[in-house]
Every structure is written in C-alpha cells, then in structure tokens.
Amino acid sequence: MSSIKVKPIKDLWAEFEVPGDKSISHRAAILAGLSNGPCQIDNYLPSEDCICTLNAMSNLGVDYEVLEAMEGFGPTSLIIRGKKMDLSKPEEEVDCGNSGTGMRLLAGLLAAQPFESVLTGDASLCSRPMGRIMKPLAEMGASIEALGEKPGCAPLRITGGKLKEMTYEMPVASAQVKSAILLAGLFTEGKTTVVQPSETRDHTERMLAYFQVRSVRDGNHISVYGGQMPESRDFRIPGDISSAAFWIVAAACLPGAHLLIKNVGLNPTRTALLDVLIRMGAQIKDVVLSEEYGEPYGNIEITGKSLHGTEIKPEEVPNLIDEVPILAVAGALAQGKMSIRNAKELRVKESDRISTVADNLRAMGAEVEEYEDGMEISGGKPLHGQVLDSFGDHRIAMAFAIAGLHAKGETEITNTDCINTSYPGFSKHLEAIKAGKSPK
Ligand code: S3P
C-alpha cells in the first residue's frame, strides 16, 4: 500500500495542465460508444474509474483503438467505434471499480437493453446508495434488484427492456441520477424530462447536444427525445477542474505564489470553487479560450494571498461538492470561520467526507464542528504534520497532501493508491511542486 510524504513549501511557482475531466470522460466513453460511427476522443482521463467505464462499454460490444496512453495507466487518446445504439449482452459482471458515476450512468444505459446484466464494484461503491437510480429506472419499466449486503446497494441485477418515457422530479440534486435517466430516455419513444431541485453539472446535456441529439433545457427541466442516435464526432476533453482544485488551493493560500493551470474545464456548473476562494480573498483570474467541443475551457491564474473564512451558500454546494475536502483545508488555513451546510450528500461519497475531513483536520490541530449536513471550521490555527489515513478516498488523500504543504513538520498520507481513480500522475506533479518546478 503506497503512501505520500510532504513537508512545508515556501514557494509555489508553476504552469501546467492537469489530466482530463473525469465526469466528461465517462460520458464520452458512453455516448461515443452509442454513436453511429468512429469518434476520436483526445485527453481521455486514464484513471481507474474511467478505464472501468471504457471496459464496461467494451464488454457491451464497443470496440476501441488506443492511439496514445499514459505510461503505467491507460489511454489518453483513442478511437471509439460507435455501436449504433445496439449493445450486446456482457459475458461477465460489469465492474465499475470505485466509480459512482460509472455505475449510475451505466445503470441508466443497461436499464434500456433487452438483456440481463449485473453491475458491481469495490467495497466502497457497494455501500453507496443506488435506490436513487433504481426508483426512476423502475418507473420507466426496468427491473433492478439490489444484491448488496446493505439494502439498496450494488451489485445490481438489471433486467432491461423497452422503457417508457417519463417526467421525474429528483429529490436530491444529482448529476449522476439526472444522467442515468437521460441515457435511459434515449431508448424510449417519447420525451423524458428530469426536474432537478437545483442546478447540477450539465455535461450530459452538453454532450448530447454536441453529439446532435435533440434535448431541451428549460431552467431546471431537462428533456431528451428518445429514438435518436448520437452522431459520431471527435471530442477533446478539457482538464479536470476538480483535480486542478488541489493546486489552486495550494497556491491561493500561499502569499506570493503564482500558478497558471492551462486548458482546464471552465463549465459554470463546476467553477463554484473559484467563487468561494475569491470571496475568501484569493486573487484568481479565469479566461475561457474555447468552447469548440460544447464545453468551455481555458486558463486559471492564481496569485497567493492570505485568506479569510466564508460561508458556502446552500445553492453553491452541488457545484463544488467534490471540492469540499480541499476547500475545508483552505478554511482551516484561512483566518476566521468557514461554514458548509446543506451538504449531506458528502456522507455518501467515496467516504463519509464530513467525518473523514473533520477527523483529519482535527488530527492536524484544526478546530472543526461537525453537523449532520456539513461542518464549521474555525481557521487560522497553525496545522501540524501528522500521519493521516486517506480512508480509501482519492479526494481525501490529495486534499491532505496539500494540507501537508502548509503544515509544520512532516505529513504522511497512507493508503494513497486510491488517487489513481481520478488523478493518475498526482504524485509526480506533487514531486515537481515540492522541488519548485512546473509539473510536465
Ligand atoms: C458526478 C456528479 C457528482 C460528483 C461526482 C461526479 C458526475 O455527483 O460528486 O464526483 O459525473 O455526474 P452527484 O450525482 O451527487 O451530482
């Protein structure tokens, strides 16, 4: 089991790109695989999560050819040959690894197929709630059985078939649930509408439109018309702002630091982290350079400052949910209080991120009050180095590696293999930052 050791840094001066966006990579593998021909996908994220989705599509009969790969990980550039919406029954259980996005999106897809399949994953994934997709997909006509030890948890046995269109009001703001229903809706004969309680990341809608599938957005009502086939097209995936977030915080709270993250996704449903950091006193400039593939991307430039705490607004939470661990670290390093409420969803991520963040911050000397739906951090006390567990959660591992760059003494994060689920090459990038260089 690997671990990461960090010591405090005095300077951070770097310009680089982070790997491709995880959310967009999953969707690209799925939509290209359903399309009517070959699609070249560039800057695919070669992380374990996204490789699982690629393997899943391959088990469903979709061929792909690797053009470029990241050594020791997986493809970064590939041609996916669309199967014209005609998938085949997988010969084995479909393994989604650690990926909630992979499992929930694939469940939507499999619910509409005329065969039985089983979706499974690792222990963490098999303890996360799947009732949220089972219920709407069952209403559309699929039969899904949760075979896990915990009620409503994976493995999922899906007996798919002809689905009927529907309008579904989501009780929780979830892009994964929305996307599962829209993908299932593609296989119906009518209009399927998802009503979200508040805005969630909109990559599926954007990619459907990019692949020329007729869909409509009217505020928080998102609809797709069934009976259409995505048009095969090439696609370039922007860098993942959720991966960039670790470096953005590392620089934002270090006075004098300068960081330029290039070609990173700037989709407005993903940039709430920047708004919060700016409220905390950070100096951040972001510039959209292009929207060629239906997703805005560009550069983010950060100049380090001393930060102060802020309140994260309830409506901001879905659009920074994955950044809460690293924002909490920023809160501990800032002066004053930071509060995060309305974030109960954090308890059902790759770990219970309210308790894992609070435990690790407290171990480093921070004052944290934990609530059922969030936490309040009284920042400004110096953090001290510690041996900390990642709890098998990639974002906890990376957030606390960054905390270690700003703590006194040495910090060691144990159990860090999980980082490969979202950020292959993180350790290499960290080594370069520690050495005062720009990662390559
Ligand atoms: C994701 C949506 C988010 C996020 C996850 C990726 C997606 O979850 O936490 O890491 O790609 O759709 P929700 O389904 O809770 O929005």
GROMACS .gro file of C-alpha atoms and ligand atoms in nm:
model
  456
    1MET     CA    1   0.000   0.000   0.000
    2SER     CA    2   0.155   0.330  -0.103
    3SER     CA    3   0.187   0.650   0.096
    4ILE     CA    4   0.284   1.012   0.032
    5LYS     CA    5   0.513   1.223   0.249
    6VAL     CA    6   0.514   1.601   0.236
    7LYS     CA    7   0.695   1.884   0.407
    8PRO     CA    8   0.600   2.251   0.405
    9ILE     CA    9   0.683   2.457   0.095
   10LYS     CA   10   0.779   2.823   0.100
   11ASP     CA   11   0.711   2.899  -0.266
   12LEU     CA   12   0.491   2.778  -0.546
   13TRP     CA   13   0.560   2.899  -0.897
   14ALA     CA   14   0.426   2.673  -1.170
   15GLU     CA   15   0.241   2.646  -1.502
   16PHE     CA   16   0.094   2.317  -1.618
   17GLU     CA   17  -0.210   2.114  -1.727
   18VAL     CA   18  -0.398   1.861  -1.519
   19PRO     CA   19  -0.532   1.535  -1.673
   20GLY     CA   20  -0.869   1.516  -1.850
   21ASP     CA   21  -1.201   1.568  -1.676
   22LYS     CA   22  -1.339   1.257  -1.506
   23SER     CA   23  -1.710   1.337  -1.544
   24ILE     CA   24  -1.669   1.423  -1.912
   25SER     CA   25  -1.451   1.116  -1.983
   26HIS     CA   26  -1.721   0.877  -1.854
   27ARG     CA   27  -1.982   1.046  -2.071
   28ALA     CA   28  -1.756   1.049  -2.378
   29ALA     CA   29  -1.695   0.673  -2.350
   30ILE     CA   30  -2.069   0.608  -2.325
   31LEU     CA   31  -2.203   0.848  -2.589
   32ALA     CA   32  -1.926   0.771  -2.841
   33GLY     CA   33  -1.997   0.401  -2.784
   34LEU     CA   34  -2.366   0.454  -2.866
   35SER     CA   35  -2.298   0.670  -3.170
   36ASN     CA   36  -2.324   0.578  -3.536
   37GLY     CA   37  -1.952   0.556  -3.616
   38PRO     CA   38  -1.593   0.616  -3.508
   39CYS     CA   39  -1.518   0.903  -3.267
   40GLN     CA   40  -1.167   1.014  -3.177
   41ILE     CA   41  -1.155   1.111  -2.810
   42ASP     CA   42  -0.850   1.312  -2.703
   43ASN     CA   43  -0.727   1.383  -2.349
   44TYR     CA   44  -0.935   1.097  -2.208
   45LEU     CA   45  -0.867   1.055  -1.836
   46PRO     CA   46  -0.665   0.733  -1.797
   47SER     CA   47  -0.778   0.686  -1.436
   48GLU     CA   48  -0.912   0.361  -1.290
   49ASP     CA   49  -1.269   0.498  -1.280
   50CYS     CA   50  -1.273   0.596  -1.644
   51ILE     CA   51  -1.096   0.279  -1.756
   52CYS     CA   52  -1.374   0.082  -1.584
   53THR     CA   53  -1.632   0.266  -1.795
   54LEU     CA   54  -1.429   0.201  -2.110
   55ASN     CA   55  -1.403  -0.168  -2.020
   56ALA     CA   56  -1.775  -0.174  -1.947
   57MET     CA   57  -1.853  -0.037  -2.294
   58SER     CA   58  -1.613  -0.291  -2.441
   59ASN     CA   59  -1.797  -0.571  -2.253
   60LEU     CA   60  -2.112  -0.437  -2.416
   61GLY     CA   61  -1.957  -0.486  -2.760
   62VAL     CA   62  -1.800  -0.145  -2.828
   63ASP     CA   63  -1.454  -0.164  -2.989
   64TYR     CA   64  -1.187   0.095  -2.928
   65GLU     CA   65  -0.835   0.153  -3.051
   66VAL     CA   66  -0.575   0.323  -2.833
   67LEU     CA   67  -0.378   0.598  -3.010
   68GLU     CA   68  -0.186   0.730  -2.707
   69ALA     CA   69  -0.157   0.623  -2.345
   70MET     CA   70  -0.014   0.749  -2.015
   71GLU     CA   71   0.259   0.507  -1.915
   72GLY     CA   72   0.151   0.279  -1.632
   73PHE     CA   73  -0.211   0.394  -1.656
   74GLY     CA   74  -0.435   0.384  -1.964
   75PRO     CA   75  -0.546   0.551  -2.285
   76THR     CA   76  -0.540   0.927  -2.325
   77SER     CA   77  -0.629   0.931  -2.693
   78LEU     CA   78  -0.846   0.668  -2.858
   79ILE     CA   79  -1.092   0.591  -3.133
   80ILE     CA   80  -1.421   0.451  -3.007
   81ARG     CA   81  -1.628   0.277  -3.272
   82GLY     CA   82  -1.992   0.352  -3.200
   83LYS     CA   83  -2.226   0.051  -3.199
   84LYS     CA   84  -2.527   0.240  -3.332
   85MET     CA   85  -2.720   0.202  -3.005
   86ASP     CA   86  -2.702  -0.177  -3.049
   87LEU     CA   87  -2.520  -0.314  -2.744
   88SER     CA   88  -2.460  -0.681  -2.672
   89LYS     CA   89  -2.514  -0.876  -2.351
   90PRO     CA   90  -2.195  -0.870  -2.141
   91GLU     CA   91  -2.038  -1.211  -2.081
   92GLU     CA   92  -1.946  -1.127  -1.725
   93GLU     CA   93  -2.042  -0.891  -1.444
   94VAL     CA   94  -1.967  -0.529  -1.534
   95ASP     CA   95  -1.713  -0.397  -1.282
   96CYS     CA   96  -1.736  -0.023  -1.210
   97GLY     CA   97  -1.450  -0.029  -0.959
   98ASN     CA   98  -1.478   0.269  -0.722
   99SER     CA   99  -1.689   0.481  -0.956
  100GLY     CA  100  -2.036   0.602  -0.855
  101THR     CA  101  -2.063   0.795  -1.181
  102GLY     CA  102  -1.974   0.488  -1.387
  103MET     CA  103  -2.226   0.268  -1.206
  104ARG     CA  104  -2.516   0.513  -1.208
  105LEU     CA  105  -2.472   0.617  -1.573
  106LEU     CA  106  -2.428   0.259  -1.689
  107ALA     CA  107  -2.738   0.156  -1.491
  108GLY     CA  108  -2.938   0.405  -1.700
  109LEU     CA  109  -2.795   0.257  -2.017
  110LEU     CA  110  -2.841  -0.107  -1.916
  111ALA     CA  111  -3.198  -0.050  -1.796
  112ALA     CA  112  -3.293   0.000  -2.161
  113GLN     CA  113  -3.119  -0.306  -2.306
  114PRO     CA  114  -3.306  -0.625  -2.395
  115PHE     CA  115  -3.087  -0.844  -2.173
  116GLU     CA  116  -2.994  -0.905  -1.814
  117SER     CA  117  -2.670  -0.769  -1.671
  118VAL     CA  118  -2.502  -0.724  -1.333
  119LEU     CA  119  -2.318  -0.407  -1.227
  120THR     CA  120  -2.069  -0.443  -0.946
  121GLY     CA  121  -1.782  -0.253  -0.785
  122ASP     CA  122  -1.543  -0.235  -0.493
  123ALA     CA  123  -1.645  -0.238  -0.125
  124SER     CA  124  -1.687   0.142  -0.110
  125LEU     CA  125  -1.906   0.153  -0.422
  126CYS     CA  126  -2.110  -0.146  -0.300
  127SER     CA  127  -2.201   0.050   0.012
  128ARG     CA  128  -2.326   0.364  -0.166
  129PRO     CA  129  -2.697   0.431  -0.225
  130MET     CA  130  -2.833   0.307  -0.556
  131GLY     CA  131  -3.205   0.342  -0.471
  132ARG     CA  132  -3.186   0.690  -0.620
  133ILE     CA  133  -3.143   0.544  -0.970
  134MET     CA  134  -3.333   0.220  -0.913
  135LYS     CA  135  -3.658   0.403  -0.838
  136PRO     CA  136  -3.683   0.620  -1.152
  137LEU     CA  137  -3.550   0.346  -1.380
  138ALA     CA  138  -3.809   0.103  -1.238
  139GLU     CA  139  -4.078   0.365  -1.308
  140MET     CA  140  -3.961   0.367  -1.669
  141GLY     CA  141  -4.011  -0.012  -1.682
  142ALA     CA  142  -3.677  -0.171  -1.589
  143SER     CA  143  -3.643  -0.429  -1.319
  144ILE     CA  144  -3.343  -0.371  -1.094
  145GLU     CA  145  -3.255  -0.583  -0.795
  146ALA     CA  146  -3.003  -0.464  -0.536
  147LEU     CA  147  -2.797  -0.769  -0.438
  148GLY     CA  148  -2.564  -0.595  -0.192
  149GLU     CA  149  -2.524  -0.669   0.177
  150LYS     CA  150  -2.661  -0.325   0.259
  151PRO     CA  151  -3.017  -0.258   0.140
  152GLY     CA  152  -3.036  -0.062  -0.184
  153CYS     CA  153  -2.671  -0.124  -0.265
  154ALA     CA  154  -2.479  -0.288  -0.550
  155PRO     CA  155  -2.425  -0.537  -0.703
  156LEU     CA  156  -2.727  -0.450  -0.917
  157ARG     CA  157  -2.901  -0.710  -1.131
  158ILE     CA  158  -3.066  -0.521  -1.415
  159THR     CA  159  -3.330  -0.680  -1.634
  160GLY     CA  160  -3.368  -0.422  -1.904
  161GLY     CA  161  -3.616  -0.385  -2.184
  162LYS     CA  162  -3.844  -0.144  -2.361
  163LEU     CA  163  -3.874   0.165  -2.144
  164LYS     CA  164  -4.143   0.428  -2.138
  165GLU     CA  165  -4.070   0.798  -2.128
  166MET     CA  166  -4.148   0.992  -1.813
  167THR     CA  167  -4.108   1.312  -1.617
  168TYR     CA  168  -3.914   1.266  -1.297
  169GLU     CA  169  -3.866   1.512  -1.014
  170MET     CA  170  -3.535   1.430  -0.847
  171PRO     CA  171  -3.549   1.450  -0.467
  172VAL     CA  172  -3.170   1.510  -0.447
  173ALA     CA  173  -2.967   1.736  -0.674
  174SER     CA  174  -2.760   1.471  -0.851
  175ALA     CA  175  -2.598   1.491  -1.193
  176GLN     CA  176  -2.546   1.115  -1.186
  177VAL     CA  177  -2.917   1.044  -1.137
  178LYS     CA  178  -3.013   1.304  -1.399
  179SER     CA  179  -2.769   1.148  -1.646
  180ALA     CA  180  -2.887   0.791  -1.580
  181ILE     CA  181  -3.245   0.894  -1.662
  182LEU     CA  182  -3.148   1.093  -1.973
  183LEU     CA  183  -2.944   0.799  -2.105
  184ALA     CA  184  -3.239   0.563  -2.042
  185GLY     CA  185  -3.467   0.823  -2.205
  186LEU     CA  186  -3.263   0.800  -2.528
  187PHE     CA  187  -3.402   0.448  -2.573
  188THR     CA  188  -3.771   0.541  -2.526
  189GLU     CA  189  -4.007   0.660  -2.796
  190GLY     CA  190  -4.101   0.989  -2.634
  191LYS     CA  191  -3.979   1.282  -2.433
  192THR     CA  192  -3.816   1.211  -2.096
  193THR     CA  193  -3.782   1.504  -1.857
  194VAL     CA  194  -3.579   1.533  -1.540
  195VAL     CA  195  -3.662   1.815  -1.299
  196GLN     CA  196  -3.368   1.897  -1.073
  197PRO     CA  197  -3.422   2.071  -0.737
  198SER     CA  198  -3.122   2.293  -0.812
  199GLU     CA  199  -2.858   2.318  -1.079
  200THR     CA  200  -2.613   2.026  -1.113
  201ARG     CA  201  -2.323   1.976  -1.353
  202ASP     CA  202  -2.458   1.974  -1.708
  203HIS     CA  203  -2.201   1.770  -1.901
  204THR     CA  204  -2.455   1.512  -2.019
  205GLU     CA  205  -2.687   1.775  -2.166
  206ARG     CA  206  -2.396   1.949  -2.334
  207MET     CA  207  -2.256   1.628  -2.476
  208LEU     CA  208  -2.596   1.511  -2.602
  209ALA     CA  209  -2.627   1.842  -2.788
  210TYR     CA  210  -2.269   1.811  -2.919
  211PHE     CA  211  -2.348   1.461  -3.050
  212GLN     CA  212  -2.654   1.619  -3.216
  213VAL     CA  213  -2.918   1.455  -3.000
  214ARG     CA  214  -3.227   1.673  -2.959
  215SER     CA  215  -3.260   1.776  -2.599
  216VAL     CA  216  -3.419   2.079  -2.433
  217ARG     CA  217  -3.322   2.277  -2.126
  218ASP     CA  218  -3.579   2.500  -1.962
  219GLY     CA  219  -3.435   2.617  -1.631
  220ASN     CA  220  -3.415   2.310  -1.412
  221HIS     CA  221  -3.626   2.097  -1.654
  222ILE     CA  222  -3.401   1.892  -1.881
  223SER     CA  223  -3.555   1.677  -2.154
  224VAL     CA  224  -3.429   1.432  -2.411
  225TYR     CA  225  -3.624   1.296  -2.709
  226GLY     CA  226  -3.593   0.920  -2.747
  227GLY     CA  227  -3.539   0.725  -3.066
  228GLN     CA  228  -3.231   0.922  -3.170
  229MET     CA  229  -2.878   0.805  -3.234
  230PRO     CA  230  -2.577   1.019  -3.137
  231GLU     CA  231  -2.386   1.136  -3.449
  232SER     CA  232  -2.025   1.020  -3.435
  233ARG     CA  233  -1.791   1.315  -3.379
  234ASP     CA  234  -1.442   1.378  -3.247
  235PHE     CA  235  -1.413   1.526  -2.899
  236ARG     CA  236  -1.137   1.676  -2.688
  237ILE     CA  237  -1.176   1.656  -2.311
  238PRO     CA  238  -1.063   1.960  -2.109
  239GLY     CA  239  -0.852   1.930  -1.794
  240ASP     CA  240  -1.040   1.842  -1.475
  241ILE     CA  241  -1.108   2.147  -1.259
  242SER     CA  242  -1.170   1.913  -0.963
  243SER     CA  243  -0.809   1.791  -0.998
  244ALA     CA  244  -0.682   2.144  -1.056
  245ALA     CA  245  -0.862   2.243  -0.734
  246PHE     CA  246  -0.584   2.090  -0.520
  247TRP     CA  247  -0.316   2.310  -0.679
  248ILE     CA  248  -0.547   2.613  -0.693
  249VAL     CA  249  -0.592   2.598  -0.315
  250ALA     CA  250  -0.223   2.518  -0.259
  251ALA     CA  251  -0.133   2.843  -0.439
  252ALA     CA  252  -0.429   3.061  -0.337
  253CYS     CA  253  -0.340   3.049   0.033
  254LEU     CA  254   0.036   3.090  -0.007
  255PRO     CA  255   0.120   3.463  -0.025
  256GLY     CA  256   0.343   3.534  -0.324
  257ALA     CA  257   0.266   3.206  -0.503
  258HIS     CA  258   0.194   3.211  -0.877
  259LEU     CA  259   0.012   2.933  -1.059
  260LEU     CA  260  -0.123   2.900  -1.412
  261ILE     CA  261  -0.342   2.598  -1.486
  262LYS     CA  262  -0.387   2.566  -1.861
  263ASN     CA  263  -0.664   2.418  -2.076
  264VAL     CA  264  -0.887   2.328  -1.785
  265GLY     CA  265  -1.266   2.293  -1.799
  266LEU     CA  266  -1.448   2.612  -1.702
  267ASN     CA  267  -1.805   2.488  -1.723
  268PRO     CA  268  -2.004   2.727  -1.497
  269THR     CA  269  -2.163   2.430  -1.318
  270ARG     CA  270  -1.814   2.332  -1.197
  271THR     CA  271  -1.648   2.662  -1.104
  272ALA     CA  272  -1.818   2.749  -0.773
  273LEU     CA  273  -1.486   2.669  -0.602
  274LEU     CA  274  -1.334   2.976  -0.767
  275ASP     CA  275  -1.622   3.199  -0.649
  276VAL     CA  276  -1.576   3.079  -0.291
  277LEU     CA  277  -1.199   3.128  -0.297
  278ILE     CA  278  -1.242   3.480  -0.437
  279ARG     CA  279  -1.483   3.557  -0.150
  280MET     CA  280  -1.208   3.432   0.082
  281GLY     CA  281  -0.975   3.695  -0.059
  282ALA     CA  282  -0.797   3.490  -0.326
  283GLN     CA  283  -0.669   3.654  -0.641
  284ILE     CA  284  -0.790   3.437  -0.930
  285LYS     CA  285  -0.842   3.515  -1.299
  286ASP     CA  286  -1.004   3.268  -1.533
  287VAL     CA  287  -1.025   3.308  -1.910
  288VAL     CA  288  -1.235   3.092  -2.141
  289LEU     CA  289  -1.032   3.022  -2.455
  290SER     CA  290  -1.272   2.800  -2.646
  291GLU     CA  291  -1.599   2.615  -2.639
  292GLU     CA  292  -1.527   2.416  -2.953
  293TYR     CA  293  -1.649   2.083  -2.818
  294GLY     CA  294  -1.950   2.216  -2.632
  295GLU     CA  295  -1.759   2.260  -2.305
  296PRO     CA  296  -1.586   2.589  -2.215
  297TYR     CA  297  -1.222   2.553  -2.126
  298GLY     CA  298  -0.933   2.790  -2.068
  299ASN     CA  299  -0.675   2.906  -1.816
  300ILE     CA  300  -0.689   2.984  -1.445
  301GLU     CA  301  -0.424   3.211  -1.296
  302ILE     CA  302  -0.377   3.235  -0.920
  303THR     CA  303  -0.168   3.474  -0.711
  304GLY     CA  304  -0.130   3.366  -0.350
  305LYS     CA  305  -0.276   3.580  -0.068
  306SER     CA  306  -0.376   3.542   0.299
  307LEU     CA  307  -0.731   3.410   0.302
  308HIS     CA  308  -1.024   3.459   0.537
  309GLY     CA  309  -1.321   3.231   0.603
  310THR     CA  310  -1.662   3.246   0.433
  311GLU     CA  311  -1.999   3.079   0.433
  312ILE     CA  312  -2.061   2.839   0.147
  313LYS     CA  313  -2.412   2.911   0.020
  314PRO     CA  314  -2.658   2.619   0.001
  315GLU     CA  315  -2.713   2.668  -0.373
  316GLU     CA  316  -2.336   2.653  -0.434
  317VAL     CA  317  -2.299   2.309  -0.277
  318PRO     CA  318  -2.388   2.082  -0.575
  319ASN     CA  319  -2.145   2.276  -0.794
  320LEU     CA  320  -1.849   2.229  -0.559
  321ILE     CA  321  -1.943   1.904  -0.389
  322ASP     CA  322  -1.621   1.728  -0.498
  323GLU     CA  323  -1.411   2.026  -0.388
  324VAL     CA  324  -1.535   2.035  -0.027
  325PRO     CA  325  -1.238   1.837   0.114
  326ILE     CA  326  -0.982   2.077  -0.034
  327LEU     CA  327  -1.199   2.383   0.045
  328ALA     CA  328  -1.215   2.267   0.405
  329VAL     CA  329  -0.834   2.261   0.407
  330ALA     CA  330  -0.841   2.618   0.271
  331GLY     CA  331  -1.085   2.705   0.552
  332ALA     CA  332  -0.850   2.566   0.816
  333LEU     CA  333  -0.562   2.770   0.675
  334ALA     CA  334  -0.770   3.091   0.650
  335GLN     CA  335  -0.845   3.336   0.930
  336GLY     CA  336  -1.194   3.320   1.082
  337LYS     CA  337  -1.478   3.076   1.028
  338MET     CA  338  -1.579   2.876   0.723
  339SER     CA  339  -1.914   2.704   0.725
  340ILE     CA  340  -2.051   2.442   0.488
  341ARG     CA  341  -2.412   2.329   0.538
  342ASN     CA  342  -2.674   2.163   0.315
  343ALA     CA  343  -2.407   1.913   0.214
  344LYS     CA  344  -2.544   1.583   0.349
  345GLU     CA  345  -2.452   1.421   0.016
  346LEU     CA  346  -2.091   1.431   0.135
  347ARG     CA  347  -2.174   1.143   0.368
  348VAL     CA  348  -2.237   0.907   0.073
  349LYS     CA  349  -1.934   0.982  -0.144
  350GLU     CA  350  -1.626   0.757  -0.172
  351SER     CA  351  -1.601   0.802   0.207
  352ASP     CA  352  -1.821   0.987   0.455
  353ARG     CA  353  -1.644   1.311   0.367
  354ILE     CA  354  -1.787   1.509   0.658
  355SER     CA  355  -1.632   1.276   0.912
  356THR     CA  356  -1.312   1.194   0.719
  357VAL     CA  357  -1.236   1.564   0.657
  358ALA     CA  358  -1.320   1.658   1.017
  359ASP     CA  359  -1.110   1.371   1.161
  360ASN     CA  360  -0.803   1.458   0.956
  361LEU     CA  361  -0.830   1.833   1.010
  362ARG     CA  362  -0.863   1.782   1.387
  363ALA     CA  363  -0.562   1.548   1.383
  364MET     CA  364  -0.363   1.834   1.229
  365GLY     CA  365  -0.476   2.071   1.505
  366ALA     CA  366  -0.773   2.249   1.346
  367GLU     CA  367  -1.097   2.324   1.525
  368VAL     CA  368  -1.392   2.166   1.346
  369GLU     CA  369  -1.754   2.133   1.446
  370GLU     CA  370  -1.934   1.855   1.261
  371TYR     CA  371  -2.304   1.867   1.165
  372GLU     CA  372  -2.522   1.605   1.004
  373ASP     CA  373  -2.517   1.816   0.683
  374GLY     CA  374  -2.180   1.987   0.698
  375MET     CA  375  -1.920   2.143   0.921
  376GLU     CA  376  -1.786   2.469   1.058
  377ILE     CA  377  -1.413   2.524   1.067
  378SER     CA  378  -1.251   2.784   1.290
  379GLY     CA  379  -0.944   2.860   1.085
  380GLY     CA  380  -0.616   3.027   1.145
  381LYS     CA  381  -0.457   2.789   1.395
  382PRO     CA  382  -0.130   2.652   1.254
  383LEU     CA  383  -0.165   2.298   1.118
  384HIS     CA  384   0.094   2.044   1.222
  385GLY     CA  385   0.219   1.741   1.030
  386GLN     CA  386   0.061   1.404   1.108
  387VAL     CA  387   0.024   1.052   0.976
  388LEU     CA  388  -0.321   1.056   0.819
  389ASP     CA  389  -0.532   0.791   0.651
  390SER     CA  390  -0.697   0.856   0.315
  391PHE     CA  391  -0.986   0.627   0.416
  392GLY     CA  392  -0.951   0.487   0.063
  393ASP     CA  393  -1.088   0.815  -0.075
  394HIS     CA  394  -0.886   0.982  -0.351
  395ARG     CA  395  -1.002   1.336  -0.272
  396ILE     CA  396  -0.919   1.298   0.098
  397ALA     CA  397  -0.570   1.170   0.008
  398MET     CA  398  -0.498   1.464  -0.223
  399ALA     CA  399  -0.660   1.733  -0.003
  400PHE     CA  400  -0.444   1.632   0.294
  401ALA     CA  401  -0.128   1.606   0.085
  402ILE     CA  402  -0.190   1.975   0.007
  403ALA     CA  403  -0.262   2.046   0.376
  404GLY     CA  404   0.081   1.895   0.446
  405LEU     CA  405   0.244   2.151   0.214
  406HIS     CA  406   0.118   2.419   0.455
  407ALA     CA  407   0.164   2.240   0.789
  408LYS     CA  408   0.455   2.240   1.030
  409GLY     CA  409   0.677   1.933   1.011
  410GLU     CA  410   0.616   1.623   0.803
  411THR     CA  411   0.277   1.491   0.698
  412GLU     CA  412   0.230   1.137   0.575
  413ILE     CA  413  -0.084   1.022   0.396
  414THR     CA  414  -0.125   0.647   0.396
  415ASN     CA  415  -0.334   0.430   0.165
  416THR     CA  416  -0.289   0.657  -0.137
  417ASP     CA  417  -0.337   0.407  -0.423
  418CYS     CA  418  -0.694   0.539  -0.443
  419ILE     CA  419  -0.560   0.858  -0.605
  420ASN     CA  420  -0.536   0.664  -0.932
  421THR     CA  421  -0.916   0.655  -0.951
  422SER     CA  422  -0.919   1.022  -1.055
  423TYR     CA  423  -0.571   1.171  -1.088
  424PRO     CA  424  -0.308   0.944  -1.239
  425GLY     CA  425   0.024   1.125  -1.209
  426PHE     CA  426  -0.070   1.326  -0.897
  427SER     CA  427   0.240   1.208  -0.707
  428LYS     CA  428   0.465   1.311  -0.996
  429HIS     CA  429   0.302   1.653  -1.006
  430LEU     CA  430   0.340   1.682  -0.628
  431GLU     CA  431   0.711   1.593  -0.650
  432ALA     CA  432   0.764   1.870  -0.909
  433ILE     CA  433   0.579   2.127  -0.694
  434LYS     CA  434   0.785   2.023  -0.390
  435ALA     CA  435   1.101   2.072  -0.596
  436GLY     CA  436   0.984   2.420  -0.705
  437LYS     CA  437   0.930   2.314  -1.068
  438SER     CA  438   0.637   2.310  -1.310
  439PRO     CA  439   0.500   1.957  -1.346
  440LYS     CA  440   0.531   1.812  -1.701
  441S3P     C1  441  -2.067   1.348  -1.095
  441S3P     C2  442  -2.162   1.408  -1.019
  441S3P     C3  443  -2.144   1.441  -0.877
  441S3P     C4  444  -1.999   1.427  -0.831
  441S3P     C5  445  -1.932   1.307  -0.890
  441S3P     C6  446  -1.935   1.313  -1.041
  441S3P     C7  447  -2.096   1.322  -1.237
  441S3P     O1  448  -2.227   1.357  -0.800
  441S3P     O2  449  -1.992   1.422  -0.691
  441S3P     O3  450  -1.796   1.301  -0.849
  441S3P     O4  451  -2.001   1.298  -1.315
  441S3P     O5  452  -2.214   1.324  -1.274
  441S3P     P1  453  -2.386   1.380  -0.789
  441S3P     O6  454  -2.452   1.275  -0.865
  441S3P     O7  455  -2.411   1.376  -0.643
  441S3P     O8  456  -2.418   1.514  -0.851
   0.00000   0.00000   0.00000
